[in-house]
């Protein structure tokens, strides 16, 4: 096991009868912050349950923090903090005792758990609200309390499922800042599942993209974004003729009105663009290398896999049928 990896799998698969939820995953998740991405039905929930030792893999092997998922699930869970997307808090409890209780469930001494609960709530900005009942909390306050529950035992790896979902701008900013602090100053690792690409880019250096149980991509975001280099041009007059000529000459073109992005896959791409513009009488007012966003990368990967997707929101907001991926209903499944 490489000391720089927090999760490592080889041939990891999980099936429920004929349904394959995870298909031969070979993953290497480094220390630091990594995004776990994929549409509903991609296998993210099954993957998390499998690496936590909550369900048994059908085949393959994996380690988390150097521990075997098949035989050391309890030890893995003791070193991981989990912040779920769903509401997992008791509305009748106040925050301090909810977080303390989370610590006791992990085996902490009650006195130690209470002291750590105070520290954790202070860290997530909930120090002044710690004695309020959770049922009076806003969405942002509940998210912060869930994060405090996840970090009370000072875990090496925090799994945060949609941590900034549903938050207003101010609270969302605080959540992102807190996660960054844990990674950069606390030297902790974060596995973050989110559909908010902007937040993912601000927190994570690496991504793992799953689709239909298969590994679609993994690696550093910056390295993966370099795969899809483009030149952006702003065209006045003859834009349609220019687009058609570039396509005829083998260039991949994306266009929104007068703005075109041309795949920079050939030598002297800018020269070819200028020559084509001259031939059709188009005016190029601006030209520069386009820096792809994570959204662009996401769409490019999915297009390369043969899926026609308009945006990441379209892909991540799959029909309800696609959410039933953990197990067939006959086996009690149906969750995403």
mmCIF file of C-alpha atoms in Angstrom:
data_model
loop_
_atom_site.group_PDB
_atom_site.id
_atom_site.type_symbol
_atom_site.label_atom_id
_atom_site.label_comp_id
_atom_site.label_asym_id
_atom_site.label_seq_id
_atom_site.Cartn_x
_atom_site.Cartn_y
_atom_site.Cartn_z
ATOM 1 C CA UNK A 1 0.000 0.000 0.000
ATOM 2 C CA UNK A 2 1.356 3.372 -1.024
ATOM 3 C CA UNK A 3 1.469 5.708 1.985
ATOM 4 C CA UNK A 4 0.269 8.558 -0.231
ATOM 5 C CA UNK A 5 -3.032 6.799 -0.991
ATOM 6 C CA UNK A 6 -6.069 6.887 1.291
ATOM 7 C CA UNK A 7 -8.136 4.535 -0.888
ATOM 8 C CA UNK A 8 -6.793 1.890 -3.242
ATOM 9 C CA UNK A 9 -8.844 -0.737 -5.065
ATOM 10 C CA UNK A 10 -8.110 -3.457 -7.584
ATOM 11 C CA UNK A 11 -10.864 -5.108 -9.586
ATOM 12 C CA UNK A 12 -13.493 -4.018 -7.040
ATOM 13 C CA UNK A 13 -16.947 -5.201 -8.083
ATOM 14 C CA UNK A 14 -20.344 -5.442 -6.435
ATOM 15 C CA UNK A 15 -23.355 -7.208 -7.918
ATOM 16 C CA UNK A 16 -26.892 -7.801 -6.747
ATOM 17 C CA UNK A 17 -27.884 -10.827 -8.763
ATOM 18 C CA UNK A 18 -27.747 -9.745 -12.426
ATOM 19 C CA UNK A 19 -27.422 -6.060 -11.503
ATOM 20 C CA UNK A 20 -23.809 -4.819 -11.497
ATOM 21 C CA UNK A 21 -23.487 -1.790 -9.195
ATOM 22 C CA UNK A 22 -19.670 -1.582 -9.278
ATOM 23 C CA UNK A 23 -17.757 -2.930 -12.251
ATOM 24 C CA UNK A 24 -14.044 -3.749 -11.883
ATOM 25 C CA UNK A 25 -12.919 -0.503 -10.238
ATOM 26 C CA UNK A 26 -9.192 0.180 -10.091
ATOM 27 C CA UNK A 27 -8.883 3.314 -7.987
ATOM 28 C CA UNK A 28 -6.004 5.215 -6.439
ATOM 29 C CA UNK A 29 -7.207 8.094 -4.272
ATOM 30 C CA UNK A 30 -4.320 10.203 -2.921
ATOM 31 C CA UNK A 31 -4.174 12.126 0.319
ATOM 32 C CA UNK A 32 -5.691 15.595 0.140
ATOM 33 C CA UNK A 33 -9.064 16.514 -1.321
ATOM 34 C CA UNK A 34 -10.762 14.341 -3.949
ATOM 35 C CA UNK A 35 -14.192 14.775 -5.544
ATOM 36 C CA UNK A 36 -16.409 11.744 -6.083
ATOM 37 C CA UNK A 37 -18.570 12.601 -9.098
ATOM 38 C CA UNK A 38 -21.181 10.870 -11.186
ATOM 39 C CA UNK A 39 -24.873 10.930 -12.059
ATOM 40 C CA UNK A 40 -27.566 9.334 -9.952
ATOM 41 C CA UNK A 41 -27.188 5.617 -10.477
ATOM 42 C CA UNK A 42 -23.428 5.799 -11.045
ATOM 43 C CA UNK A 43 -22.606 3.612 -8.036
ATOM 44 C CA UNK A 44 -21.329 6.281 -5.634
ATOM 45 C CA UNK A 45 -23.427 5.130 -2.682
ATOM 46 C CA UNK A 46 -22.544 1.491 -3.277
ATOM 47 C CA UNK A 47 -18.878 2.424 -3.516
ATOM 48 C CA UNK A 48 -18.949 4.279 -0.189
ATOM 49 C CA UNK A 49 -20.779 1.450 1.581
ATOM 50 C CA UNK A 50 -18.310 -1.058 0.176
ATOM 51 C CA UNK A 51 -15.140 0.765 1.208
ATOM 52 C CA UNK A 52 -16.588 1.351 4.680
ATOM 53 C CA UNK A 53 -17.114 -2.375 5.092
ATOM 54 C CA UNK A 54 -20.894 -2.004 5.412
ATOM 55 C CA UNK A 55 -21.525 -4.333 2.474
ATOM 56 C CA UNK A 56 -19.288 -7.040 1.083
ATOM 57 C CA UNK A 57 -17.715 -6.714 -2.345
ATOM 58 C CA UNK A 58 -18.569 -9.460 -4.821
ATOM 59 C CA UNK A 59 -14.987 -9.609 -6.076
ATOM 60 C CA UNK A 60 -11.758 -7.649 -6.040
ATOM 61 C CA UNK A 61 -9.985 -6.004 -3.139
ATOM 62 C CA UNK A 62 -9.500 -2.581 -1.594
ATOM 63 C CA UNK A 63 -7.794 -0.838 1.277
ATOM 64 C CA UNK A 64 -8.732 2.371 3.084
ATOM 65 C CA UNK A 65 -5.998 4.087 5.096
ATOM 66 C CA UNK A 66 -4.029 0.868 4.637
ATOM 67 C CA UNK A 67 -6.798 -1.309 6.138
ATOM 68 C CA UNK A 68 -8.514 -4.183 4.319
ATOM 69 C CA UNK A 69 -12.213 -3.478 3.661
ATOM 70 C CA UNK A 70 -13.059 -7.196 3.921
ATOM 71 C CA UNK A 71 -11.682 -7.811 7.390
ATOM 72 C CA UNK A 72 -11.111 -4.419 9.013
ATOM 73 C CA UNK A 73 -14.331 -2.513 8.407
ATOM 74 C CA UNK A 74 -14.768 -1.498 12.044
ATOM 75 C CA UNK A 75 -11.222 -0.148 12.237
ATOM 76 C CA UNK A 76 -11.780 1.782 8.985
ATOM 77 C CA UNK A 77 -14.977 3.392 10.279
ATOM 78 C CA UNK A 78 -13.204 4.443 13.476
ATOM 79 C CA UNK A 79 -10.706 6.485 11.430
ATOM 80 C CA UNK A 80 -13.232 8.055 9.047
ATOM 81 C CA UNK A 81 -15.711 10.871 9.576
ATOM 82 C CA UNK A 82 -18.899 10.716 7.507
ATOM 83 C CA UNK A 83 -21.114 13.728 6.774
ATOM 84 C CA UNK A 84 -24.236 12.377 5.031
ATOM 85 C CA UNK A 85 -26.392 14.268 2.561
ATOM 86 C CA UNK A 86 -29.618 13.168 4.246
ATOM 87 C CA UNK A 87 -30.901 14.577 7.519
ATOM 88 C CA UNK A 88 -29.297 12.395 10.207
ATOM 89 C CA UNK A 89 -29.837 14.643 13.231
ATOM 90 C CA UNK A 90 -32.311 14.272 16.109
ATOM 91 C CA UNK A 91 -34.497 17.403 16.002
ATOM 92 C CA UNK A 92 -35.285 17.147 19.717
ATOM 93 C CA UNK A 93 -31.625 17.272 20.804
ATOM 94 C CA UNK A 94 -29.503 20.347 21.187
ATOM 95 C CA UNK A 95 -26.375 20.545 19.073
ATOM 96 C CA UNK A 96 -23.833 19.940 21.825
ATOM 97 C CA UNK A 97 -25.450 16.686 22.933
ATOM 98 C CA UNK A 98 -26.020 15.515 19.355
ATOM 99 C CA UNK A 99 -22.316 15.882 18.621
ATOM 100 C CA UNK A 100 -21.346 14.390 21.994
ATOM 101 C CA UNK A 101 -23.589 11.406 21.277
ATOM 102 C CA UNK A 102 -21.833 10.877 17.933
ATOM 103 C CA UNK A 103 -18.546 10.676 19.801
ATOM 104 C CA UNK A 104 -19.903 8.163 22.297
ATOM 105 C CA UNK A 105 -21.167 5.973 19.457
ATOM 106 C CA UNK A 106 -17.554 5.814 18.299
ATOM 107 C CA UNK A 107 -16.494 4.599 21.755
ATOM 108 C CA UNK A 108 -15.292 7.892 23.229
ATOM 109 C CA UNK A 109 -15.458 8.475 26.995
ATOM 110 C CA UNK A 110 -18.530 10.694 27.717
ATOM 111 C CA UNK A 111 -16.446 13.424 29.341
ATOM 112 C CA UNK A 112 -13.943 13.426 26.483
ATOM 113 C CA UNK A 113 -16.779 13.366 23.955
ATOM 114 C CA UNK A 114 -18.416 16.419 25.548
ATOM 115 C CA UNK A 115 -15.162 18.374 25.518
ATOM 116 C CA UNK A 116 -14.529 17.423 21.905
ATOM 117 C CA UNK A 117 -18.105 18.366 20.984
ATOM 118 C CA UNK A 118 -17.493 21.912 22.245
ATOM 119 C CA UNK A 119 -14.292 22.120 20.184
ATOM 120 C CA UNK A 120 -15.864 20.684 17.036
ATOM 121 C CA UNK A 121 -18.877 23.018 17.144
ATOM 122 C CA UNK A 122 -16.617 26.000 17.712
ATOM 123 C CA UNK A 123 -14.521 24.972 14.717
ATOM 124 C CA UNK A 124 -17.545 24.814 12.393
ATOM 125 C CA UNK A 125 -18.869 28.176 13.586
ATOM 126 C CA UNK A 126 -21.625 26.834 15.841
ATOM 127 C CA UNK A 127 -20.169 27.697 19.236
ATOM 128 C CA UNK A 128 -22.839 30.228 20.154
ATOM 129 C CA UNK A 129 -25.710 27.995 18.998
ATOM 130 C CA UNK A 130 -24.551 24.775 20.606
ATOM 131 C CA UNK A 131 -27.347 24.683 23.234
ATOM 132 C CA UNK A 132 -30.184 25.309 20.774
ATOM 133 C CA UNK A 133 -32.458 22.465 19.690
ATOM 134 C CA UNK A 134 -31.711 21.217 16.203
ATOM 135 C CA UNK A 135 -35.335 21.577 15.083
ATOM 136 C CA UNK A 136 -34.849 25.368 15.248
ATOM 137 C CA UNK A 137 -31.791 25.279 12.952
ATOM 138 C CA UNK A 138 -31.524 26.542 9.399
ATOM 139 C CA UNK A 139 -30.202 24.242 6.666
ATOM 140 C CA UNK A 140 -26.749 25.771 7.015
ATOM 141 C CA UNK A 141 -26.695 25.224 10.770
ATOM 142 C CA UNK A 142 -27.736 21.597 10.314
ATOM 143 C CA UNK A 143 -24.972 21.063 7.742
ATOM 144 C CA UNK A 144 -22.411 22.548 10.136
ATOM 145 C CA UNK A 145 -23.668 20.323 12.959
ATOM 146 C CA UNK A 146 -23.368 17.239 10.747
ATOM 147 C CA UNK A 147 -19.788 18.225 9.953
ATOM 148 C CA UNK A 148 -19.056 18.612 13.672
ATOM 149 C CA UNK A 149 -20.436 15.093 14.253
ATOM 150 C CA UNK A 150 -18.122 13.805 11.526
ATOM 151 C CA UNK A 151 -14.935 15.345 12.932
ATOM 152 C CA UNK A 152 -15.436 14.905 16.700
ATOM 153 C CA UNK A 153 -12.945 12.021 16.779
ATOM 154 C CA UNK A 154 -10.378 13.829 14.609
ATOM 155 C CA UNK A 155 -10.557 11.398 11.675
ATOM 156 C CA UNK A 156 -7.874 11.030 9.033
ATOM 157 C CA UNK A 157 -10.434 10.974 6.201
ATOM 158 C CA UNK A 158 -13.683 12.949 6.028
ATOM 159 C CA UNK A 159 -16.359 11.810 3.578
ATOM 160 C CA UNK A 160 -18.621 14.791 2.862
ATOM 161 C CA UNK A 161 -21.756 14.053 0.817
ATOM 162 C CA UNK A 162 -23.160 17.253 -0.767
ATOM 163 C CA UNK A 163 -21.784 19.465 2.048
ATOM 164 C CA UNK A 164 -22.807 22.790 0.472
ATOM 165 C CA UNK A 165 -26.105 21.730 -1.063
ATOM 166 C CA UNK A 166 -29.016 24.049 -0.241
ATOM 167 C CA UNK A 167 -26.894 26.691 1.491
ATOM 168 C CA UNK A 168 -27.088 30.428 0.917
ATOM 169 C CA UNK A 169 -24.022 32.224 -0.439
ATOM 170 C CA UNK A 170 -22.590 33.224 2.951
ATOM 171 C CA UNK A 171 -23.049 29.825 4.594
ATOM 172 C CA UNK A 172 -21.805 28.047 1.491
ATOM 173 C CA UNK A 173 -18.652 30.150 1.536
ATOM 174 C CA UNK A 174 -18.042 29.263 5.195
ATOM 175 C CA UNK A 175 -18.511 25.540 4.507
ATOM 176 C CA UNK A 176 -16.030 25.599 1.611
ATOM 177 C CA UNK A 177 -13.549 27.583 3.710
ATOM 178 C CA UNK A 178 -13.882 25.097 6.579
ATOM 179 C CA UNK A 179 -13.226 22.108 4.316
ATOM 180 C CA UNK A 180 -10.206 23.873 2.833
ATOM 181 C CA UNK A 181 -8.868 24.565 6.322
ATOM 182 C CA UNK A 182 -9.137 20.893 7.270
ATOM 183 C CA UNK A 183 -7.211 19.873 4.152
ATOM 184 C CA UNK A 184 -4.578 22.606 3.978
ATOM 185 C CA UNK A 185 -3.963 23.372 7.659
ATOM 186 C CA UNK A 186 -5.276 20.254 9.388
ATOM 187 C CA UNK A 187 -3.561 17.915 6.888
ATOM 188 C CA UNK A 188 -6.690 15.787 6.684
ATOM 189 C CA UNK A 189 -8.053 14.106 3.576
ATOM 190 C CA UNK A 190 -11.520 14.784 2.185
ATOM 191 C CA UNK A 191 -13.610 12.717 -0.205
ATOM 192 C CA UNK A 192 -16.321 15.110 -1.355
ATOM 193 C CA UNK A 193 -19.395 14.127 -3.340
ATOM 194 C CA UNK A 194 -21.111 17.143 -4.897
ATOM 195 C CA UNK A 195 -23.014 18.279 -7.985
ATOM 196 C CA UNK A 196 -21.806 21.880 -7.513
ATOM 197 C CA UNK A 197 -18.796 21.964 -9.822
ATOM 198 C CA UNK A 198 -17.636 25.378 -8.633
ATOM 199 C CA UNK A 199 -17.400 24.126 -5.048
ATOM 200 C CA UNK A 200 -15.596 20.970 -6.154
ATOM 201 C CA UNK A 201 -12.934 23.004 -7.957
ATOM 202 C CA UNK A 202 -12.403 25.234 -4.920
ATOM 203 C CA UNK A 203 -11.880 22.322 -2.523
ATOM 204 C CA UNK A 204 -10.523 19.407 -4.534
ATOM 205 C CA UNK A 205 -7.349 18.764 -6.480
ATOM 206 C CA UNK A 206 -8.407 15.342 -7.738
ATOM 207 C CA UNK A 207 -11.547 13.691 -9.060
ATOM 208 C CA UNK A 208 -12.980 10.206 -9.385
ATOM 209 C CA UNK A 209 -15.831 10.036 -11.915
ATOM 210 C CA UNK A 210 -18.118 7.013 -11.918
ATOM 211 C CA UNK A 211 -20.769 6.166 -14.486
ATOM 212 C CA UNK A 212 -22.976 3.072 -14.430
ATOM 213 C CA UNK A 213 -20.646 1.422 -11.957
ATOM 214 C CA UNK A 214 -17.567 1.934 -14.112
ATOM 215 C CA UNK A 215 -14.625 4.259 -13.644
ATOM 216 C CA UNK A 216 -14.969 7.039 -16.240
ATOM 217 C CA UNK A 217 -11.961 9.106 -15.109
ATOM 218 C CA UNK A 218 -9.614 9.700 -12.212
ATOM 219 C CA UNK A 219 -6.652 11.974 -11.589
ATOM 220 C CA UNK A 220 -5.702 15.576 -10.950
ATOM 221 C CA UNK A 221 -8.292 18.054 -12.153
ATOM 222 C CA UNK A 222 -5.663 20.252 -13.798
ATOM 223 C CA UNK A 223 -4.153 17.312 -15.666
ATOM 224 C CA UNK A 224 -7.537 16.076 -16.881
ATOM 225 C CA UNK A 225 -8.628 19.537 -17.981
ATOM 226 C CA UNK A 226 -5.552 19.733 -20.221
ATOM 227 C CA UNK A 227 -6.994 16.891 -22.292
ATOM 228 C CA UNK A 228 -9.686 19.143 -23.724
ATOM 229 C CA UNK A 229 -7.763 22.268 -24.828
ATOM 230 C CA UNK A 230 -9.636 24.803 -26.920
ATOM 231 C CA UNK A 231 -9.148 28.156 -28.624
ATOM 232 C CA UNK A 232 -11.984 30.613 -28.066
ATOM 233 C CA UNK A 233 -12.805 33.097 -30.818
ATOM 234 C CA UNK A 234 -15.358 35.921 -31.036
ATOM 235 C CA UNK A 235 -16.630 36.225 -34.606
ATOM 236 C CA UNK A 236 -18.510 39.019 -36.368
ATOM 237 C CA UNK A 237 -19.931 38.282 -39.784
ATOM 238 C CA UNK A 238 -19.713 34.868 -41.431
ATOM 239 C CA UNK A 239 -19.779 32.875 -38.195
ATOM 240 C CA UNK A 240 -21.865 30.078 -39.675
ATOM 241 C CA UNK A 241 -19.661 29.810 -42.777
ATOM 242 C CA UNK A 242 -16.544 29.760 -40.584
ATOM 243 C CA UNK A 243 -17.973 27.053 -38.372
ATOM 244 C CA UNK A 244 -18.835 24.890 -41.366
ATOM 245 C CA UNK A 245 -15.388 25.315 -42.943
ATOM 246 C CA UNK A 246 -13.580 24.461 -39.709
ATOM 247 C CA UNK A 247 -15.697 21.349 -39.272
ATOM 248 C CA UNK A 248 -14.988 20.341 -42.886
ATOM 249 C CA UNK A 249 -11.274 20.595 -42.114
ATOM 250 C CA UNK A 250 -11.526 18.236 -39.159
ATOM 251 C CA UNK A 251 -11.856 20.635 -36.252
ATOM 252 C CA UNK A 252 -14.305 20.073 -33.419
ATOM 253 C CA UNK A 253 -16.255 23.300 -32.861
ATOM 254 C CA UNK A 254 -18.592 24.363 -30.064
ATOM 255 C CA UNK A 255 -20.592 27.488 -30.768
ATOM 256 C CA UNK A 256 -22.861 29.851 -28.846
ATOM 257 C CA UNK A 257 -23.844 32.715 -31.116
ATOM 258 C CA UNK A 258 -20.745 34.709 -32.050
ATOM 259 C CA UNK A 259 -18.512 32.803 -29.628
ATOM 260 C CA UNK A 260 -16.822 29.636 -30.866
ATOM 261 C CA UNK A 261 -14.484 27.235 -29.123
ATOM 262 C CA UNK A 262 -12.274 25.216 -31.433
ATOM 263 C CA UNK A 263 -10.518 22.078 -30.212
ATOM 264 C CA UNK A 264 -6.796 22.731 -30.112
ATOM 265 C CA UNK A 265 -5.802 19.283 -31.333
ATOM 266 C CA UNK A 266 -3.762 20.155 -34.412
ATOM 267 C CA UNK A 267 -0.501 21.981 -34.969
ATOM 268 C CA UNK A 268 -0.845 25.695 -35.696
ATOM 269 C CA UNK A 269 -4.554 25.702 -34.792
ATOM 270 C CA UNK A 270 -4.704 29.498 -34.576
ATOM 271 C CA UNK A 271 -3.144 29.833 -38.049
ATOM 272 C CA UNK A 272 -5.738 27.460 -39.501
ATOM 273 C CA UNK A 273 -8.532 29.455 -37.852
ATOM 274 C CA UNK A 274 -7.271 32.756 -39.248
ATOM 275 C CA UNK A 275 -6.839 31.286 -42.732
ATOM 276 C CA UNK A 276 -10.379 29.878 -42.671
ATOM 277 C CA UNK A 277 -11.778 33.214 -41.448
ATOM 278 C CA UNK A 278 -10.039 34.996 -44.301
ATOM 279 C CA UNK A 279 -11.461 32.574 -46.850
ATOM 280 C CA UNK A 280 -15.087 33.052 -45.730
ATOM 281 C CA UNK A 281 -14.785 36.754 -44.929
ATOM 282 C CA UNK A 282 -15.401 36.397 -41.186
ATOM 283 C CA UNK A 283 -14.054 38.941 -38.713
ATOM 284 C CA UNK A 284 -12.312 37.580 -35.630
ATOM 285 C CA UNK A 285 -12.470 40.248 -32.939
ATOM 286 C CA UNK A 286 -10.852 38.237 -30.176
ATOM 287 C CA UNK A 287 -8.874 34.998 -29.877
ATOM 288 C CA UNK A 288 -7.396 33.327 -26.814
ATOM 289 C CA UNK A 289 -6.769 29.891 -25.332
ATOM 290 C CA UNK A 290 -9.825 28.848 -23.378
ATOM 291 C CA UNK A 291 -9.261 27.561 -19.838
ATOM 292 C CA UNK A 292 -11.678 24.702 -19.365
ATOM 293 C CA UNK A 293 -13.781 24.473 -16.243
ATOM 294 C CA UNK A 294 -14.598 21.298 -14.356
ATOM 295 C CA UNK A 295 -18.030 21.518 -15.963
ATOM 296 C CA UNK A 296 -16.373 21.406 -19.401
ATOM 297 C CA UNK A 297 -14.247 18.442 -18.370
ATOM 298 C CA UNK A 298 -17.256 16.586 -17.035
ATOM 299 C CA UNK A 299 -19.176 17.064 -20.280
ATOM 300 C CA UNK A 300 -16.177 16.183 -22.448
ATOM 301 C CA UNK A 301 -15.676 12.890 -20.621
ATOM 302 C CA UNK A 302 -19.334 11.977 -20.908
ATOM 303 C CA UNK A 303 -19.401 12.874 -24.620
ATOM 304 C CA UNK A 304 -16.345 10.697 -25.173
ATOM 305 C CA UNK A 305 -18.283 7.842 -23.566
ATOM 306 C CA UNK A 306 -21.076 8.353 -26.077
ATOM 307 C CA UNK A 307 -23.633 10.216 -23.973
ATOM 308 C CA UNK A 308 -25.505 13.266 -25.277
ATOM 309 C CA UNK A 309 -25.632 15.572 -22.248
ATOM 310 C CA UNK A 310 -26.502 19.262 -22.265
ATOM 311 C CA UNK A 311 -25.062 20.072 -18.867
ATOM 312 C CA UNK A 312 -23.881 18.391 -15.682
ATOM 313 C CA UNK A 313 -27.216 19.279 -14.078
ATOM 314 C CA UNK A 314 -28.996 17.287 -16.803
ATOM 315 C CA UNK A 315 -26.786 14.305 -16.097
ATOM 316 C CA UNK A 316 -26.901 14.554 -12.316
ATOM 317 C CA UNK A 317 -30.677 15.034 -12.281
ATOM 318 C CA UNK A 318 -31.455 11.619 -13.711
ATOM 319 C CA UNK A 319 -34.991 10.206 -13.737
ATOM 320 C CA UNK A 320 -36.062 8.608 -10.490
ATOM 321 C CA UNK A 321 -35.629 5.143 -11.986
ATOM 322 C CA UNK A 322 -31.877 5.733 -12.277
ATOM 323 C CA UNK A 323 -31.614 6.327 -8.557
ATOM 324 C CA UNK A 324 -32.458 2.720 -7.745
ATOM 325 C CA UNK A 325 -28.929 1.431 -7.927
ATOM 326 C CA UNK A 326 -27.953 -0.089 -4.593
ATOM 327 C CA UNK A 327 -30.109 -3.178 -4.973
ATOM 328 C CA UNK A 328 -33.206 -4.400 -6.741
ATOM 329 C CA UNK A 329 -36.444 -3.659 -4.862
ATOM 330 C CA UNK A 330 -36.907 -7.390 -4.338
ATOM 331 C CA UNK A 331 -33.776 -7.294 -2.218
ATOM 332 C CA UNK A 332 -34.832 -4.239 -0.260
ATOM 333 C CA UNK A 333 -32.943 -1.705 -2.389
ATOM 334 C CA UNK A 334 -33.959 1.427 -4.163
ATOM 335 C CA UNK A 335 -31.771 4.126 -2.616
ATOM 336 C CA UNK A 336 -29.310 6.235 -4.602
#
